[in-house]
Coordinates of C-alpha atoms and ligand atoms in Angstrom, one line a residue:
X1 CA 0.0 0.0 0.0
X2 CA 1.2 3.7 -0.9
X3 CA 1.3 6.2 2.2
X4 CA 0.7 9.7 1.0
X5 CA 1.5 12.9 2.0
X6 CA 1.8 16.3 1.9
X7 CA 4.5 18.2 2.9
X8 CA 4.6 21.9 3.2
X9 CA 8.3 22.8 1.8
X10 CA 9.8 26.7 3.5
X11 CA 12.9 27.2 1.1
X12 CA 12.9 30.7 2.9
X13 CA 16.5 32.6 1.9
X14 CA 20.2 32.6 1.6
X15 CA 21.3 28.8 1.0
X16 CA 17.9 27.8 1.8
X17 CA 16.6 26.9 -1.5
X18 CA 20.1 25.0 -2.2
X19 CA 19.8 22.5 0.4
X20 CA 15.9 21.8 0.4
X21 CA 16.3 21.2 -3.4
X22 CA 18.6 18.3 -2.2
X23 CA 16.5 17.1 0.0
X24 CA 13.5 16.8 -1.8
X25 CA 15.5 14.7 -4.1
X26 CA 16.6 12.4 -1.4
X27 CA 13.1 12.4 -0.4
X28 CA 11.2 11.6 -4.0
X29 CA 13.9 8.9 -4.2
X30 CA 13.6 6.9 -0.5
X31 CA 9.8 7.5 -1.4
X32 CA 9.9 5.5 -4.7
X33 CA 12.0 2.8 -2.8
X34 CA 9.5 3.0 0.2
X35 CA 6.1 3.3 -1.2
X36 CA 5.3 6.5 -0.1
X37 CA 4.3 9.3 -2.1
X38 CA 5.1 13.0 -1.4
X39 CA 2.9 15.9 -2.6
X40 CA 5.0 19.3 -1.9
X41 CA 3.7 22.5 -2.2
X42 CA 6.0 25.3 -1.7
X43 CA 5.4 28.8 0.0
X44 CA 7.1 31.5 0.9
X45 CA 8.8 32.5 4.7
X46 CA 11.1 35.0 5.7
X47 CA 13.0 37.7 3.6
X48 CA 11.6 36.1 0.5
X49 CA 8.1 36.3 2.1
X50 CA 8.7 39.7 3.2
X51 CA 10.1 40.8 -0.5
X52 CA 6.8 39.7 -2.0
X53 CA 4.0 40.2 0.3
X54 CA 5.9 42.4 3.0
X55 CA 5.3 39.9 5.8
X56 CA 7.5 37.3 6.8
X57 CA 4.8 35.1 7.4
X58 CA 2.2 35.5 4.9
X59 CA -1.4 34.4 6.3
X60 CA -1.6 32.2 3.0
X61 CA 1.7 30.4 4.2
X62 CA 0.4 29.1 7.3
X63 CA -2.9 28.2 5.9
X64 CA -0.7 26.0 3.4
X65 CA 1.3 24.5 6.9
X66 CA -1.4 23.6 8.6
X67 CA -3.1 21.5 5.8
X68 CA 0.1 19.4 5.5
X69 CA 1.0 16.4 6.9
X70 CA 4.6 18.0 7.7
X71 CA 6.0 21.0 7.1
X72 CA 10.3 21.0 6.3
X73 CA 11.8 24.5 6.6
X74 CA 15.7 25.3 5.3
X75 CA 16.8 29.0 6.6
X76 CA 15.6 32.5 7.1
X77 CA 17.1 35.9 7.6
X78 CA 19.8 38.1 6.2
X79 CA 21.9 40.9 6.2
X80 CA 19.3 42.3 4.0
X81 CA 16.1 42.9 6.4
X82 CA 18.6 43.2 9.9
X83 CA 17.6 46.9 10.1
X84 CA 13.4 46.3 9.6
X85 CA 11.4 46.8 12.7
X86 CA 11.1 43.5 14.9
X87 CA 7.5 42.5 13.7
X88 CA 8.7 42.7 10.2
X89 CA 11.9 40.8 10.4
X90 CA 12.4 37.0 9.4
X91 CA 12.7 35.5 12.9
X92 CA 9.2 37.2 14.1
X93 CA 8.0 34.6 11.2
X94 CA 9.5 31.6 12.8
X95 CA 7.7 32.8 15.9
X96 CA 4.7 33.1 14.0
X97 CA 4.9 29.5 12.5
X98 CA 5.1 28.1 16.4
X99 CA 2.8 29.8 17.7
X100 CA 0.2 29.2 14.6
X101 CA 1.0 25.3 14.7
X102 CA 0.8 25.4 18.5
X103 CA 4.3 23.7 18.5
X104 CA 5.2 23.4 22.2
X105 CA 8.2 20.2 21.9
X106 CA 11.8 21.0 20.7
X107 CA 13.8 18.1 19.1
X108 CA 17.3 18.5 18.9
X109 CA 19.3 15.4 18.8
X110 CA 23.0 15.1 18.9
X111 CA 24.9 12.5 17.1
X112 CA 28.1 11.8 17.1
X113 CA 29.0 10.4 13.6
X114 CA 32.3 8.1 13.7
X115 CA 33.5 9.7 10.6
X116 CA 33.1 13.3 12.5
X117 CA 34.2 12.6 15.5
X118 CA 37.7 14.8 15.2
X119 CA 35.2 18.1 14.7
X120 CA 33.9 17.5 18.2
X121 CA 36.1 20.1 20.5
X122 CA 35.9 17.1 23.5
X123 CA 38.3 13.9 23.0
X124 CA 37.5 11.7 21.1
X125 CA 36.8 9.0 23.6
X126 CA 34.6 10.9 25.6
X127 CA 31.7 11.7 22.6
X128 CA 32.7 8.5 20.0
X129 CA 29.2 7.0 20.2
X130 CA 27.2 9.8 21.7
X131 CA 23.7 9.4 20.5
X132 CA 21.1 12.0 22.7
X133 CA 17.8 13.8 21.7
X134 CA 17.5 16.6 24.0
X135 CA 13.5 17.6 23.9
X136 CA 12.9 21.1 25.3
X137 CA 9.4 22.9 26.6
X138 CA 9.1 25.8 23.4
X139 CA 5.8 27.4 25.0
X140 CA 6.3 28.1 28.2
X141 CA 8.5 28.6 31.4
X142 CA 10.2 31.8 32.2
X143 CA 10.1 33.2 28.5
X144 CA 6.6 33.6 28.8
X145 CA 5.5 33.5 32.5
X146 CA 3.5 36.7 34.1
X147 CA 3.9 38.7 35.6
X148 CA 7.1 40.2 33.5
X149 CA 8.8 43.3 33.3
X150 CA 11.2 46.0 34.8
X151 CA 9.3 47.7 37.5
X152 CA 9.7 50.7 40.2
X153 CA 9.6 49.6 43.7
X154 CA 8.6 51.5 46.2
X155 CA 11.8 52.6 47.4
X156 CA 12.5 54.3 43.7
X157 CA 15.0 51.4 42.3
X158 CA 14.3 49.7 39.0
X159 CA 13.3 45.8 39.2
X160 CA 13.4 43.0 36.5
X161 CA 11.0 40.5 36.7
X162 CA 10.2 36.9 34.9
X163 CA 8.0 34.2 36.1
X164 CA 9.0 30.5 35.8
X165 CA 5.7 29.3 35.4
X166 CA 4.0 25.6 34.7
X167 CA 0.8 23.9 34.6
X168 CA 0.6 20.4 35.1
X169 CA -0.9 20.3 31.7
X170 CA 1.7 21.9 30.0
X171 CA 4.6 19.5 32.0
X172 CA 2.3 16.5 30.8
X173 CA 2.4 17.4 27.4
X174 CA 5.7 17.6 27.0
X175 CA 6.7 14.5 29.1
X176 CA 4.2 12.4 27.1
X177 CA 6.2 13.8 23.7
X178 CA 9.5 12.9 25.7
X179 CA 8.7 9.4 26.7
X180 CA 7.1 8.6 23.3
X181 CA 10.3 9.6 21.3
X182 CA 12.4 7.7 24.1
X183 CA 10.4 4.7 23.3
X184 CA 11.6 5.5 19.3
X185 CA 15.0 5.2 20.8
X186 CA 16.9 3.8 23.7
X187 CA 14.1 3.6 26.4
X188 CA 16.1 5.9 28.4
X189 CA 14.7 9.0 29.7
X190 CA 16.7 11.8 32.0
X191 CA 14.6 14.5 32.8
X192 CA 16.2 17.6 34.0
X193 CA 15.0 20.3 36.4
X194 CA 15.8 22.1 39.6
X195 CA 13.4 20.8 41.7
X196 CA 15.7 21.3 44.9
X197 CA 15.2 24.8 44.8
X198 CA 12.3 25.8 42.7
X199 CA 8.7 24.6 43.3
X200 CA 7.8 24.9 39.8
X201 CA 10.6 22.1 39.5
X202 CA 9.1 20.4 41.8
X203 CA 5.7 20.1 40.1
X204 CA 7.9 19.1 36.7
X205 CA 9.3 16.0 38.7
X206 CA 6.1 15.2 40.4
X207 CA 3.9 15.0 36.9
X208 CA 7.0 14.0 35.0
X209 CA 7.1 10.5 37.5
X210 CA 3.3 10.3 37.5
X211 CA 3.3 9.8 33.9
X212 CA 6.0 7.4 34.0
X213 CA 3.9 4.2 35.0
X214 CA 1.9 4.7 31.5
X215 CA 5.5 4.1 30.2
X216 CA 7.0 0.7 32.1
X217 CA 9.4 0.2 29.6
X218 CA 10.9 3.4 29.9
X219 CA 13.5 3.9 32.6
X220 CA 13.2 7.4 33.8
X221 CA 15.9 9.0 35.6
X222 CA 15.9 12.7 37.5
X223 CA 18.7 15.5 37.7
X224 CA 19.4 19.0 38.7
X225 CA 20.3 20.8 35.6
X226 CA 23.3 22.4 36.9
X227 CA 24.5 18.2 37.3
X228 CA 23.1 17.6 34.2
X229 CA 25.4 20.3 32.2
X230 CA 28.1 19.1 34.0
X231 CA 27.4 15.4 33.1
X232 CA 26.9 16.3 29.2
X233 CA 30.5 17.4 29.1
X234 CA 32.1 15.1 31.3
X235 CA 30.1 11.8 30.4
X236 CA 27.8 12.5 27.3
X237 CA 27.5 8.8 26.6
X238 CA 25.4 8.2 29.5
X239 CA 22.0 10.0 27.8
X240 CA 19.9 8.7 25.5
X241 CA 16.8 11.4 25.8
X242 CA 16.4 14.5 27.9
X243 CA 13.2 15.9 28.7
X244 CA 13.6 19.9 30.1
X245 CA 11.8 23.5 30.5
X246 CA 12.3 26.3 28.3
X247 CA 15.4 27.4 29.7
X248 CA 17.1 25.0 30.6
X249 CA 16.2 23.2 27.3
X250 CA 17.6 26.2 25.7
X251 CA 21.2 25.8 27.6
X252 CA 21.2 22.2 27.1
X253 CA 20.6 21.8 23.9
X254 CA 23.0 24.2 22.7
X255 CA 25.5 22.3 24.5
X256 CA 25.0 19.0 23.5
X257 CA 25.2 19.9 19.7
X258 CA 28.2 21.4 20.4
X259 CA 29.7 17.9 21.2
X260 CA 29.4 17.3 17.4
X261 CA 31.3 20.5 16.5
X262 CA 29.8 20.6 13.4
X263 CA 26.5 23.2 12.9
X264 CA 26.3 21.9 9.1
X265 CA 25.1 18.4 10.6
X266 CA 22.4 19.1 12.9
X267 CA 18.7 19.0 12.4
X268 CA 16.2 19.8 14.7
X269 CA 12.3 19.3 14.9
X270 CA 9.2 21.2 16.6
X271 CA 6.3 19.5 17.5
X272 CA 2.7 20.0 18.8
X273 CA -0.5 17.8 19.4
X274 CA -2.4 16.7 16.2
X275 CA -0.8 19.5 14.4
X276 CA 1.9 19.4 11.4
X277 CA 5.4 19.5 12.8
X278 CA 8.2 21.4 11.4
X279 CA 11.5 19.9 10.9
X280 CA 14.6 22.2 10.2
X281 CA 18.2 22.3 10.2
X282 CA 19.8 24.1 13.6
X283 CA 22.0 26.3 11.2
X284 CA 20.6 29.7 9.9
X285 CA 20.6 31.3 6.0
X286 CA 25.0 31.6 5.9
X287 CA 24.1 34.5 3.5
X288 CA 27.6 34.6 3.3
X289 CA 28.1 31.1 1.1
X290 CA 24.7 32.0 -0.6
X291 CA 24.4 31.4 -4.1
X292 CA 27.6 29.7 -4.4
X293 CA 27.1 26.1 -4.4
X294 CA 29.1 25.9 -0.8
X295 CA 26.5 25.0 1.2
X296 CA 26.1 21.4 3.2
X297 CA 23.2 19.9 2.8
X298 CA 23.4 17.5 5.3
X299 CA 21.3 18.8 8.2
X300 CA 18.6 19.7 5.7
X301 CA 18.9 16.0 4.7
X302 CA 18.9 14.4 8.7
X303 CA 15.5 17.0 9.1
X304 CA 13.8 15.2 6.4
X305 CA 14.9 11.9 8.2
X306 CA 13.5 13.5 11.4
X307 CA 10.2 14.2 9.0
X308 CA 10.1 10.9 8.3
X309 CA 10.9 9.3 11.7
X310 CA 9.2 11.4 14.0
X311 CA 6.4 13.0 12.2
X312 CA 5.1 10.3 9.7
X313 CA 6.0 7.5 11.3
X314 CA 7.8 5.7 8.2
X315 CA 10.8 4.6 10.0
X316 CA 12.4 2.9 7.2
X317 CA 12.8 5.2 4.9
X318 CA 14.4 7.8 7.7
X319 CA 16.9 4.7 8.5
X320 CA 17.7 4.6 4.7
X321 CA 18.3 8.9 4.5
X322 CA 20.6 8.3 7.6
X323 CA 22.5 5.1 6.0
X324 CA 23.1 7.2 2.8
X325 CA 24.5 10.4 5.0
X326 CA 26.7 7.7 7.0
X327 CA 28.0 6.0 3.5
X328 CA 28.6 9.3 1.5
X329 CA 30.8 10.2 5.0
X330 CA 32.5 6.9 4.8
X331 CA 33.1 7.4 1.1
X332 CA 35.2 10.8 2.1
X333 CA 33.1 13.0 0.7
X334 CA 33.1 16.7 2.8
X335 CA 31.5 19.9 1.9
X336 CA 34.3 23.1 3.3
X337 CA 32.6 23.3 7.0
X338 CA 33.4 19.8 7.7
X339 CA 36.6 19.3 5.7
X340 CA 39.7 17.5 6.6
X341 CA 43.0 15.8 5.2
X342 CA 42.7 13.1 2.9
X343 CA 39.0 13.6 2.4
X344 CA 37.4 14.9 -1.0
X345 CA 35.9 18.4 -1.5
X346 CA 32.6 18.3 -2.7
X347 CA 29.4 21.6 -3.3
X348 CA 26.0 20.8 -2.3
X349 CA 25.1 19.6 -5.3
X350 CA 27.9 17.3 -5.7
X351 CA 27.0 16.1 -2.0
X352 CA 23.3 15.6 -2.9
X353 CA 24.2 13.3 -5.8
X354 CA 26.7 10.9 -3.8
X355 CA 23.8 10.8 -1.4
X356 CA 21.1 9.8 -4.3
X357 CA 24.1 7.7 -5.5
X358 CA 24.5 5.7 -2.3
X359 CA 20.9 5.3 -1.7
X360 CA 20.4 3.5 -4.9
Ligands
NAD401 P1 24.4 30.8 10.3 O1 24.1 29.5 11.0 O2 23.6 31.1 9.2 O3 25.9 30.8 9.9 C1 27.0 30.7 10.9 C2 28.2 30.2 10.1 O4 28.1 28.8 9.8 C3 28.5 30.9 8.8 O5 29.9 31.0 8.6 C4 27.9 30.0 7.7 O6 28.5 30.1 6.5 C5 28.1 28.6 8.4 N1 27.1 27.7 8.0 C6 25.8 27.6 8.5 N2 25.1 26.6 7.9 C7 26.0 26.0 7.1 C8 25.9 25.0 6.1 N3 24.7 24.3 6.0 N4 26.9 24.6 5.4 C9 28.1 25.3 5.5 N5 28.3 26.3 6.4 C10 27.2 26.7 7.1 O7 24.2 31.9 11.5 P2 24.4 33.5 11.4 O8 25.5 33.8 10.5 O9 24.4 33.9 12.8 O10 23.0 33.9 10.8 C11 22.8 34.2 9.4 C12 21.3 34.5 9.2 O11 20.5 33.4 9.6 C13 20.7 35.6 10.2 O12 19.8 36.4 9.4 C14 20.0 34.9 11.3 O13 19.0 35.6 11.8 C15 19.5 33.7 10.5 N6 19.2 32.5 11.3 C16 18.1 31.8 11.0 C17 17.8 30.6 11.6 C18 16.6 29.8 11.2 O14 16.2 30.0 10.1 N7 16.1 28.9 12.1 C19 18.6 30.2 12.7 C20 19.8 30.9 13.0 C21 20.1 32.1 12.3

């Protein structure tokens, strides 16, 4: 039987129309060798968005998004609309898109791949194997929490405040996404908090191990976050999924990719309930390789594996995407941000076709 869908394709600017364009080609090929048929429709986000409508994100674009089955975005932003007013710049689209799709779950996973191991900044021995998918609160927490502000007090001083705020509804939420993707994984599941000192913490932990018995196989563990950075540097190995707030997601996650070195590798995912998810590379536009055949496709190529894995459910053909990455690695081939000795130079094109090359 055929699985079809629809997938909402955000080129957006700079080398974001190089690197979807590989992509999609990666995609219409696992899809012939899968079964599964794509139907892509593409609209605009970001500068381009903002060049022909004058909004980054165009009412019609997120009608288009939320029709889809998944929605794969490259890059936005450049030097080009820096100076517009916030509500007109790129970025306030990718808000826009969240908050329109309701995506509340972060994915970022951090993979160590053998053949990349020297662009980690950590030895070798400490991140060889390191395999985690760090899944981070988007919605809420202390970016959003009231009350907020800088205020007068009485005595005449100026005072900033945020609110780390949670409802057990909105910890549930993102547990349940957390233990599910564990389940897709290891069956390992660290979530991280500062429950010793905060009582919003505290409710975190409580629903987090409430939830847990509707997941026996998962083994859930518990730490403070300030361990848990600690722990990510010293002993990476040890995670297999982390579930976190807002802020510390934020931290975290940031610090785990760094452990691969390598910001042309990493893809990334944002999820909500019953709603499209959008799957993107971690890297922004690089206006500065635009246009110049310099880009690496590769974490636009490991989002569509996330597309497949995590929001259609067609495991198999996201195994395949990722087998092709790991061959065209072994084969040497290295666009100019991962380069090293020995290996051989390749453009994104040239990298898209050793990848449609090894997946035949
Ligand atoms: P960037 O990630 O675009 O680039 C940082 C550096 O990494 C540059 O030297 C770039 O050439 C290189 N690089 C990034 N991706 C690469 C790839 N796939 N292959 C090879 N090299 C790559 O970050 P920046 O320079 O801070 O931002 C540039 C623009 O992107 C800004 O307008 C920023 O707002 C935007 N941005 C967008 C997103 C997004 O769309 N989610 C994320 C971050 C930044």
């Amino acid at each position: 039987m055929t699985n079809s869908y629809r997938i909402t394709l955000l080129p957006g600017d700079g080398i974001g129309p190089e690197i979807i364009a590989v992509a999609v080609e990666i995609l219409k090929a696992v899809g012939k060798q899968c079964d599964i048929e794509f139907t892509f429709t593409e609209a605009l986000m970001g500068g381009a968005a903002i060049e022909a409508t004058g909004e980054p994100l165009p009412q019609a674009t997120l009608e288009t998004c939320r029709e889809s089955d998944a929605v794969l975005l490259a890059a936005i932003g450049g030097y080009k609309w820096d100076h517009l007013p916030r509500h007109q710049r790129p970025e306030t689209g990718l808000l826009g898109l969240r908050a329109g799709l309701e995506l509340f779950a972060n994915l970022r996973p951090a993979k160590i791949l053998p053949q990349l191991v020297d662009a980690s900044p950590l030895k070798g021995e400490i991140v060889e194997g390191v395999d985690i998918m760090v899944v981070r609160e988007l919605t809420g927490g202390v970016y959003f929490g009231e009350p907020k502000g800088i205020f007068r007090t009485e005595t005449g001083q100026q005072r900033g405040v945020n609110t780390m705020a949670y409802t057990d509804a909105e910890v549930d939420r993102i547990a349940k996404v957390a233990f599910e993707i564990a389940q897709k994984r290891n069956r390992q599941l660290c979530s991280v908090d500062k429950a010793n000192v905060l009582e919003v913490s505290q409710l975190w932990r409580d629903r987090v191990s409430a939830l847990s018995s509707s997941y026996p196989e998962i083994e859930l563990s518990h730490l403070y976050v300030d361990n848990a950075a600690m722990q990510l540097v010293r002993a990476p190995k040890q995670f297999d999924t982390i579930v976190t707030g807002n802020l510390f997601g934020d931290i975290l996650s940031d610090a785990a990719a760094m452990l691969t070195g390598s910001i042309g590798m990493l893809p990334s995912a944002s999820m909500g309930e019953g709603k499209p998810a959008v799957f993107e590379p971690v890297h922004g536009s690089a206006p500065d390789i635009a246009g110049e055949d310099k880009a690496n496709p590769l974490a636009q190529v490991l989002s569509a594996a996330m597309m497949l894995r995590y929001g259609l459910d067609e495991a198999t053909a996201a195994d395949k995407i990722e087998q092709a990455v790991f061959q065209v690695l072994d084969q040497g081939y290295r666009t100019g941000d991962i380069m090293s000795d020995g290996m051989t130079f390749v453009g994104c094109q040239q990298m898209g076709e050793a990848l449609l090359k090894a997946l035949s």
